[in-house]
């Protein structure tokens, strides 16, 4: 089944029947919750997925597990657009392409990373005055250090203008123009129905989910039932035969 394929993709087969629970108290850990979030998105079988800092709040081991899940998703042919904050070398190397912006939202590098960030390093080291990266140094940390506003002032350059005058920028523009043109004989994307399932199927699924949620917490459900009965008896006794009195 497709669900089993998704669970295997995000490495959650062993957690198939686990409850999500409360963060930090019961159920899944933070790292497992992040993988579950990815799995929920994959159930819709999207061609592109956007992720906002999937490794934030995780230790090195948990971040590596989450990024392995992201990498597995990419290997299925899907596109993953991901923001990342101060990644380690291993996490940074798991990406194929980089969209780097400076303060103000202007792009200063858009292109492939290459093996050991070869393309990124070559691009910035070709700019006159840029300090060479040291052996074993994190390329992600290095690129942020050499592209600060203070570096622009010290070198007298605008990294955005440097990028716009580069061959990389011209190749990217040409690729955008090529991909923006539909293929000959292609038709517009359309779907036979607005929703993938009928209204009745959606109602049954929602009711079944809500039923499971109540039965998973019998004490809470029993208290609700008890208070409902008590309030009904109390209000009934207050207004009992009130309309018949003269």
PDB file of C-alpha atoms in Angstrom:
ATOM      1  CA  UNK A   1       0.000   0.000   0.000  1.00  0.00           C
ATOM      2  CA  UNK A   2       1.011   3.603  -0.582  1.00  0.00           C
ATOM      3  CA  UNK A   3       0.837   4.369   3.164  1.00  0.00           C
ATOM      4  CA  UNK A   4       3.335   1.584   3.862  1.00  0.00           C
ATOM      5  CA  UNK A   5       5.661   3.011   1.217  1.00  0.00           C
ATOM      6  CA  UNK A   6       5.504   6.448   2.850  1.00  0.00           C
ATOM      7  CA  UNK A   7       6.186   4.987   6.302  1.00  0.00           C
ATOM      8  CA  UNK A   8       9.177   3.111   4.979  1.00  0.00           C
ATOM      9  CA  UNK A   9      10.404   6.257   3.231  1.00  0.00           C
ATOM     10  CA  UNK A  10      10.400   8.278   6.466  1.00  0.00           C
ATOM     11  CA  UNK A  11      11.648   5.299   8.507  1.00  0.00           C
ATOM     12  CA  UNK A  12       8.583   5.077  10.774  1.00  0.00           C
ATOM     13  CA  UNK A  13       7.622   1.410  10.335  1.00  0.00           C
ATOM     14  CA  UNK A  14       8.439   0.687  13.985  1.00  0.00           C
ATOM     15  CA  UNK A  15       6.145   3.532  15.105  1.00  0.00           C
ATOM     16  CA  UNK A  16       3.155   2.427  13.046  1.00  0.00           C
ATOM     17  CA  UNK A  17       0.707   2.092  15.970  1.00  0.00           C
ATOM     18  CA  UNK A  18       2.254   4.709  18.280  1.00  0.00           C
ATOM     19  CA  UNK A  19       0.277   7.669  19.610  1.00  0.00           C
ATOM     20  CA  UNK A  20       1.628  11.150  18.948  1.00  0.00           C
ATOM     21  CA  UNK A  21       1.028  12.174  22.581  1.00  0.00           C
ATOM     22  CA  UNK A  22       2.132  15.414  24.214  1.00  0.00           C
ATOM     23  CA  UNK A  23       5.455  17.122  23.321  1.00  0.00           C
ATOM     24  CA  UNK A  24       8.175  16.270  25.830  1.00  0.00           C
ATOM     25  CA  UNK A  25       5.830  14.182  28.008  1.00  0.00           C
ATOM     26  CA  UNK A  26       4.469  11.156  26.150  1.00  0.00           C
ATOM     27  CA  UNK A  27       4.407   9.734  22.668  1.00  0.00           C
ATOM     28  CA  UNK A  28       6.774  10.703  19.873  1.00  0.00           C
ATOM     29  CA  UNK A  29       9.981  12.679  20.295  1.00  0.00           C
ATOM     30  CA  UNK A  30      10.579  16.023  18.562  1.00  0.00           C
ATOM     31  CA  UNK A  31      12.603  14.374  15.806  1.00  0.00           C
ATOM     32  CA  UNK A  32       9.927  11.712  15.252  1.00  0.00           C
ATOM     33  CA  UNK A  33       7.248  14.406  15.108  1.00  0.00           C
ATOM     34  CA  UNK A  34       9.145  16.202  12.373  1.00  0.00           C
ATOM     35  CA  UNK A  35       9.375  12.988  10.372  1.00  0.00           C
ATOM     36  CA  UNK A  36       5.662  12.434  10.952  1.00  0.00           C
ATOM     37  CA  UNK A  37       4.942  15.925   9.598  1.00  0.00           C
ATOM     38  CA  UNK A  38       6.895  15.071   6.448  1.00  0.00           C
ATOM     39  CA  UNK A  39       4.963  11.797   6.147  1.00  0.00           C
ATOM     40  CA  UNK A  40       1.612  13.598   6.438  1.00  0.00           C
ATOM     41  CA  UNK A  41       2.606  15.844   3.528  1.00  0.00           C
ATOM     42  CA  UNK A  42       3.816  12.876   1.475  1.00  0.00           C
ATOM     43  CA  UNK A  43       0.442  11.137   1.805  1.00  0.00           C
ATOM     44  CA  UNK A  44      -0.960  13.734  -0.621  1.00  0.00           C
ATOM     45  CA  UNK A  45       1.791  12.640  -3.066  1.00  0.00           C
ATOM     46  CA  UNK A  46       3.001  16.186  -3.915  1.00  0.00           C
ATOM     47  CA  UNK A  47       5.629  16.853  -6.562  1.00  0.00           C
ATOM     48  CA  UNK A  48       7.171  19.681  -4.493  1.00  0.00           C
ATOM     49  CA  UNK A  49       7.442  20.118  -0.724  1.00  0.00           C
ATOM     50  CA  UNK A  50       8.388  23.277   1.198  1.00  0.00           C
ATOM     51  CA  UNK A  51      10.101  22.879   4.577  1.00  0.00           C
ATOM     52  CA  UNK A  52      10.924  25.665   7.026  1.00  0.00           C
ATOM     53  CA  UNK A  53      14.028  24.794   9.060  1.00  0.00           C
ATOM     54  CA  UNK A  54      13.273  21.088   9.600  1.00  0.00           C
ATOM     55  CA  UNK A  55      16.347  20.659  11.829  1.00  0.00           C
ATOM     56  CA  UNK A  56      15.677  23.535  14.263  1.00  0.00           C
ATOM     57  CA  UNK A  57      15.551  22.467  17.913  1.00  0.00           C
ATOM     58  CA  UNK A  58      17.260  19.132  17.245  1.00  0.00           C
ATOM     59  CA  UNK A  59      20.606  17.745  18.330  1.00  0.00           C
ATOM     60  CA  UNK A  60      23.155  16.605  15.749  1.00  0.00           C
ATOM     61  CA  UNK A  61      21.949  12.981  15.691  1.00  0.00           C
ATOM     62  CA  UNK A  62      18.253  13.867  15.384  1.00  0.00           C
ATOM     63  CA  UNK A  63      18.985  16.481  12.713  1.00  0.00           C
ATOM     64  CA  UNK A  64      20.907  13.887  10.700  1.00  0.00           C
ATOM     65  CA  UNK A  65      17.964  11.449  10.895  1.00  0.00           C
ATOM     66  CA  UNK A  66      15.506  14.117   9.714  1.00  0.00           C
ATOM     67  CA  UNK A  67      17.787  15.150   6.851  1.00  0.00           C
ATOM     68  CA  UNK A  68      18.154  11.503   5.841  1.00  0.00           C
ATOM     69  CA  UNK A  69      14.362  11.430   5.557  1.00  0.00           C
ATOM     70  CA  UNK A  70      14.472  14.588   3.436  1.00  0.00           C
ATOM     71  CA  UNK A  71      17.150  13.029   1.243  1.00  0.00           C
ATOM     72  CA  UNK A  72      15.061   9.873   0.830  1.00  0.00           C
ATOM     73  CA  UNK A  73      12.152  12.055  -0.271  1.00  0.00           C
ATOM     74  CA  UNK A  74      14.309  13.778  -2.887  1.00  0.00           C
ATOM     75  CA  UNK A  75      15.550  10.431  -4.186  1.00  0.00           C
ATOM     76  CA  UNK A  76      11.949   9.511  -5.096  1.00  0.00           C
ATOM     77  CA  UNK A  77      11.932  12.289  -7.706  1.00  0.00           C
ATOM     78  CA  UNK A  78      10.204  14.958  -5.628  1.00  0.00           C
ATOM     79  CA  UNK A  79      11.514  18.504  -5.272  1.00  0.00           C
ATOM     80  CA  UNK A  80      12.154  19.741  -1.731  1.00  0.00           C
ATOM     81  CA  UNK A  81      12.664  23.462  -1.073  1.00  0.00           C
ATOM     82  CA  UNK A  82      14.116  23.862   2.386  1.00  0.00           C
ATOM     83  CA  UNK A  83      15.276  26.784   4.530  1.00  0.00           C
ATOM     84  CA  UNK A  84      18.174  25.942   6.815  1.00  0.00           C
ATOM     85  CA  UNK A  85      19.887  27.733   9.707  1.00  0.00           C
ATOM     86  CA  UNK A  86      23.615  27.226  10.364  1.00  0.00           C
ATOM     87  CA  UNK A  87      23.822  23.630   9.099  1.00  0.00           C
ATOM     88  CA  UNK A  88      26.676  21.298   9.907  1.00  0.00           C
ATOM     89  CA  UNK A  89      28.957  20.074   7.127  1.00  0.00           C
ATOM     90  CA  UNK A  90      27.100  16.761   6.794  1.00  0.00           C
ATOM     91  CA  UNK A  91      23.681  18.416   6.606  1.00  0.00           C
ATOM     92  CA  UNK A  92      24.907  21.067   4.163  1.00  0.00           C
ATOM     93  CA  UNK A  93      26.373  18.396   1.896  1.00  0.00           C
ATOM     94  CA  UNK A  94      22.987  16.672   1.634  1.00  0.00           C
ATOM     95  CA  UNK A  95      21.632  19.539  -0.498  1.00  0.00           C
ATOM     96  CA  UNK A  96      21.970  19.693  -4.279  1.00  0.00           C
ATOM     97  CA  UNK A  97      21.268  23.382  -4.936  1.00  0.00           C
ATOM     98  CA  UNK A  98      21.655  26.573  -2.915  1.00  0.00           C
ATOM     99  CA  UNK A  99      19.692  29.831  -3.029  1.00  0.00           C
ATOM    100  CA  UNK A 100      21.731  32.250  -0.915  1.00  0.00           C
ATOM    101  CA  UNK A 101      20.429  35.729  -0.109  1.00  0.00           C
ATOM    102  CA  UNK A 102      22.013  38.636   1.699  1.00  0.00           C
ATOM    103  CA  UNK A 103      20.352  41.089   4.075  1.00  0.00           C
ATOM    104  CA  UNK A 104      17.446  42.671   2.213  1.00  0.00           C
ATOM    105  CA  UNK A 105      16.464  39.532   0.296  1.00  0.00           C
ATOM    106  CA  UNK A 106      18.761  39.991  -2.722  1.00  0.00           C
ATOM    107  CA  UNK A 107      20.218  36.801  -4.155  1.00  0.00           C
ATOM    108  CA  UNK A 108      23.995  36.463  -4.205  1.00  0.00           C
ATOM    109  CA  UNK A 109      24.300  32.828  -5.270  1.00  0.00           C
ATOM    110  CA  UNK A 110      21.814  30.522  -6.964  1.00  0.00           C
ATOM    111  CA  UNK A 111      23.247  27.294  -8.255  1.00  0.00           C
ATOM    112  CA  UNK A 112      24.595  23.811  -7.531  1.00  0.00           C
ATOM    113  CA  UNK A 113      26.722  23.054  -4.494  1.00  0.00           C
ATOM    114  CA  UNK A 114      28.736  20.228  -6.007  1.00  0.00           C
ATOM    115  CA  UNK A 115      30.754  17.579  -4.221  1.00  0.00           C
ATOM    116  CA  UNK A 116      32.218  19.051  -1.015  1.00  0.00           C
ATOM    117  CA  UNK A 117      30.575  22.382  -2.019  1.00  0.00           C
ATOM    118  CA  UNK A 118      33.054  22.625  -4.900  1.00  0.00           C
ATOM    119  CA  UNK A 119      30.975  24.966  -7.107  1.00  0.00           C
ATOM    120  CA  UNK A 120      30.029  27.277  -4.240  1.00  0.00           C
ATOM    121  CA  UNK A 121      33.605  27.608  -3.009  1.00  0.00           C
ATOM    122  CA  UNK A 122      34.992  28.215  -6.503  1.00  0.00           C
ATOM    123  CA  UNK A 123      32.396  30.919  -7.166  1.00  0.00           C
ATOM    124  CA  UNK A 124      33.184  33.000  -4.084  1.00  0.00           C
ATOM    125  CA  UNK A 125      36.943  32.405  -4.117  1.00  0.00           C
ATOM    126  CA  UNK A 126      36.971  33.834  -7.656  1.00  0.00           C
ATOM    127  CA  UNK A 127      35.854  37.209  -6.239  1.00  0.00           C
ATOM    128  CA  UNK A 128      38.919  39.362  -5.607  1.00  0.00           C
ATOM    129  CA  UNK A 129      39.676  39.860  -1.916  1.00  0.00           C
ATOM    130  CA  UNK A 130      37.632  36.920  -0.624  1.00  0.00           C
ATOM    131  CA  UNK A 131      39.505  34.892   1.980  1.00  0.00           C
ATOM    132  CA  UNK A 132      40.158  31.289   0.939  1.00  0.00           C
ATOM    133  CA  UNK A 133      38.412  28.570   2.900  1.00  0.00           C
ATOM    134  CA  UNK A 134      40.547  26.560   5.315  1.00  0.00           C
ATOM    135  CA  UNK A 135      40.835  22.798   5.040  1.00  0.00           C
ATOM    136  CA  UNK A 136      38.057  21.044   6.942  1.00  0.00           C
ATOM    137  CA  UNK A 137      36.157  24.275   7.570  1.00  0.00           C
ATOM    138  CA  UNK A 138      32.372  24.266   7.230  1.00  0.00           C
ATOM    139  CA  UNK A 139      31.489  25.779   3.803  1.00  0.00           C
ATOM    140  CA  UNK A 140      28.125  26.987   5.160  1.00  0.00           C
ATOM    141  CA  UNK A 141      29.819  28.957   7.940  1.00  0.00           C
ATOM    142  CA  UNK A 142      32.519  30.234   5.574  1.00  0.00           C
ATOM    143  CA  UNK A 143      30.080  31.543   2.958  1.00  0.00           C
ATOM    144  CA  UNK A 144      28.161  33.493   5.618  1.00  0.00           C
ATOM    145  CA  UNK A 145      31.375  34.984   7.000  1.00  0.00           C
ATOM    146  CA  UNK A 146      32.687  36.182   3.626  1.00  0.00           C
ATOM    147  CA  UNK A 147      29.383  37.659   2.389  1.00  0.00           C
ATOM    148  CA  UNK A 148      28.477  39.961   5.283  1.00  0.00           C
ATOM    149  CA  UNK A 149      27.677  43.659   4.832  1.00  0.00           C
ATOM    150  CA  UNK A 150      30.999  44.491   6.494  1.00  0.00           C
ATOM    151  CA  UNK A 151      32.812  42.412   3.863  1.00  0.00           C
ATOM    152  CA  UNK A 152      30.983  44.247   1.071  1.00  0.00           C
ATOM    153  CA  UNK A 153      32.119  47.586   2.484  1.00  0.00           C
ATOM    154  CA  UNK A 154      35.687  46.369   3.035  1.00  0.00           C
ATOM    155  CA  UNK A 155      35.967  44.953  -0.500  1.00  0.00           C
ATOM    156  CA  UNK A 156      33.949  47.714  -2.151  1.00  0.00           C
ATOM    157  CA  UNK A 157      31.658  45.259  -3.926  1.00  0.00           C
ATOM    158  CA  UNK A 158      27.967  44.417  -4.073  1.00  0.00           C
ATOM    159  CA  UNK A 159      27.595  40.638  -4.063  1.00  0.00           C
ATOM    160  CA  UNK A 160      24.197  40.950  -5.719  1.00  0.00           C
ATOM    161  CA  UNK A 161      25.718  42.860  -8.646  1.00  0.00           C
ATOM    162  CA  UNK A 162      28.584  40.373  -8.825  1.00  0.00           C
ATOM    163  CA  UNK A 163      26.059  37.571  -9.152  1.00  0.00           C
ATOM    164  CA  UNK A 164      23.993  39.410 -11.789  1.00  0.00           C
ATOM    165  CA  UNK A 165      27.116  39.919 -13.895  1.00  0.00           C
ATOM    166  CA  UNK A 166      28.206  36.284 -13.631  1.00  0.00           C
ATOM    167  CA  UNK A 167      27.827  33.451 -16.116  1.00  0.00           C
ATOM    168  CA  UNK A 168      25.886  31.535 -13.472  1.00  0.00           C
ATOM    169  CA  UNK A 169      23.170  34.205 -13.494  1.00  0.00           C
ATOM    170  CA  UNK A 170      22.934  34.104 -17.289  1.00  0.00           C
ATOM    171  CA  UNK A 171      22.620  30.299 -17.275  1.00  0.00           C
ATOM    172  CA  UNK A 172      19.899  30.475 -14.636  1.00  0.00           C
ATOM    173  CA  UNK A 173      17.953  33.064 -16.643  1.00  0.00           C
ATOM    174  CA  UNK A 174      18.224  30.967 -19.787  1.00  0.00           C
ATOM    175  CA  UNK A 175      17.028  27.890 -17.889  1.00  0.00           C
ATOM    176  CA  UNK A 176      14.047  29.810 -16.476  1.00  0.00           C
ATOM    177  CA  UNK A 177      13.062  30.965 -19.957  1.00  0.00           C
ATOM    178  CA  UNK A 178      13.362  27.428 -21.292  1.00  0.00           C
ATOM    179  CA  UNK A 179      11.288  25.864 -18.509  1.00  0.00           C
ATOM    180  CA  UNK A 180       8.634  28.589 -18.629  1.00  0.00           C
ATOM    181  CA  UNK A 181       7.670  27.627 -22.176  1.00  0.00           C
ATOM    182  CA  UNK A 182       5.177  24.722 -22.379  1.00  0.00           C
ATOM    183  CA  UNK A 183       6.099  21.791 -24.569  1.00  0.00           C
ATOM    184  CA  UNK A 184       4.559  21.597 -28.034  1.00  0.00           C
ATOM    185  CA  UNK A 185       1.247  19.764 -27.925  1.00  0.00           C
ATOM    186  CA  UNK A 186       0.933  19.927 -24.143  1.00  0.00           C
ATOM    187  CA  UNK A 187      -2.379  20.855 -22.486  1.00  0.00           C
ATOM    188  CA  UNK A 188      -3.220  22.737 -19.313  1.00  0.00           C
ATOM    189  CA  UNK A 189      -3.284  20.753 -16.090  1.00  0.00           C
ATOM    190  CA  UNK A 190      -6.828  19.870 -15.040  1.00  0.00           C
ATOM    191  CA  UNK A 191      -8.537  17.554 -12.563  1.00  0.00           C
ATOM    192  CA  UNK A 192     -11.875  15.741 -13.005  1.00  0.00           C
ATOM    193  CA  UNK A 193     -13.080  16.712  -9.516  1.00  0.00           C
ATOM    194  CA  UNK A 194     -12.248  19.414  -6.988  1.00  0.00           C
ATOM    195  CA  UNK A 195     -11.692  16.906  -4.181  1.00  0.00           C
ATOM    196  CA  UNK A 196     -10.022  13.507  -4.335  1.00  0.00           C
ATOM    197  CA  UNK A 197     -12.819  11.882  -2.285  1.00  0.00           C
ATOM    198  CA  UNK A 198     -16.601  12.296  -2.201  1.00  0.00           C
ATOM    199  CA  UNK A 199     -18.372  14.279   0.521  1.00  0.00           C
ATOM    200  CA  UNK A 200     -19.715  11.079   2.119  1.00  0.00           C
ATOM    201  CA  UNK A 201     -16.253   9.480   2.234  1.00  0.00           C
ATOM    202  CA  UNK A 202     -14.801  12.601   3.845  1.00  0.00           C
ATOM    203  CA  UNK A 203     -17.576  12.652   6.482  1.00  0.00           C
ATOM    204  CA  UNK A 204     -17.069   8.970   7.330  1.00  0.00           C
ATOM    205  CA  UNK A 205     -13.296   9.451   7.646  1.00  0.00           C
ATOM    206  CA  UNK A 206     -13.691  12.499   9.921  1.00  0.00           C
ATOM    207  CA  UNK A 207     -16.300  10.781  12.117  1.00  0.00           C
ATOM    208  CA  UNK A 208     -14.150   7.645  12.421  1.00  0.00           C
ATOM    209  CA  UNK A 209     -11.099   9.718  13.374  1.00  0.00           C
ATOM    210  CA  UNK A 210     -13.085  11.630  16.004  1.00  0.00           C
ATOM    211  CA  UNK A 211     -14.490   8.363  17.364  1.00  0.00           C
ATOM    212  CA  UNK A 212     -10.970   6.968  17.759  1.00  0.00           C
ATOM    213  CA  UNK A 213      -9.827  10.171  19.484  1.00  0.00           C
ATOM    214  CA  UNK A 214     -12.580   9.833  22.105  1.00  0.00           C
ATOM    215  CA  UNK A 215     -12.001   6.120  22.762  1.00  0.00           C
ATOM    216  CA  UNK A 216      -8.261   6.635  23.153  1.00  0.00           C
ATOM    217  CA  UNK A 217      -9.020   8.763  26.227  1.00  0.00           C
ATOM    218  CA  UNK A 218     -11.830   6.906  28.061  1.00  0.00           C
ATOM    219  CA  UNK A 219     -11.472   8.896  31.306  1.00  0.00           C
ATOM    220  CA  UNK A 220     -12.010  12.192  29.495  1.00  0.00           C
ATOM    221  CA  UNK A 221     -14.978  10.755  27.576  1.00  0.00           C
ATOM    222  CA  UNK A 222     -16.509   9.324  30.783  1.00  0.00           C
ATOM    223  CA  UNK A 223     -16.202  12.677  32.562  1.00  0.00           C
ATOM    224  CA  UNK A 224     -17.859  14.467  29.672  1.00  0.00           C
ATOM    225  CA  UNK A 225     -20.701  11.935  29.679  1.00  0.00           C
ATOM    226  CA  UNK A 226     -21.097  12.212  33.474  1.00  0.00           C
ATOM    227  CA  UNK A 227     -21.208  16.022  33.476  1.00  0.00           C
ATOM    228  CA  UNK A 228     -23.673  16.021  30.582  1.00  0.00           C
ATOM    229  CA  UNK A 229     -26.039  13.721  32.530  1.00  0.00           C
ATOM    230  CA  UNK A 230     -25.651  15.748  35.744  1.00  0.00           C
ATOM    231  CA  UNK A 231     -26.314  19.085  34.048  1.00  0.00           C
ATOM    232  CA  UNK A 232     -29.323  17.590  32.233  1.00  0.00           C
ATOM    233  CA  UNK A 233     -30.777  16.319  35.543  1.00  0.00           C
ATOM    234  CA  UNK A 234     -30.069  19.601  37.309  1.00  0.00           C
ATOM    235  CA  UNK A 235     -31.662  21.782  34.642  1.00  0.00           C
ATOM    236  CA  UNK A 236     -34.536  19.318  34.237  1.00  0.00           C
ATOM    237  CA  UNK A 237     -35.303  19.424  37.975  1.00  0.00           C
ATOM    238  CA  UNK A 238     -35.176  23.224  38.052  1.00  0.00           C
ATOM    239  CA  UNK A 239     -37.653  23.624  35.237  1.00  0.00           C
ATOM    240  CA  UNK A 240     -39.694  20.458  35.959  1.00  0.00           C
ATOM    241  CA  UNK A 241     -43.405  21.097  35.432  1.00  0.00           C
ATOM    242  CA  UNK A 242     -42.726  24.827  35.614  1.00  0.00           C
ATOM    243  CA  UNK A 243     -45.073  25.643  32.738  1.00  0.00           C
ATOM    244  CA  UNK A 244     -47.983  23.806  34.374  1.00  0.00           C
ATOM    245  CA  UNK A 245     -47.959  25.835  37.608  1.00  0.00           C
ATOM    246  CA  UNK A 246     -50.451  28.694  38.029  1.00  0.00           C
TER     247      UNK A 246
END
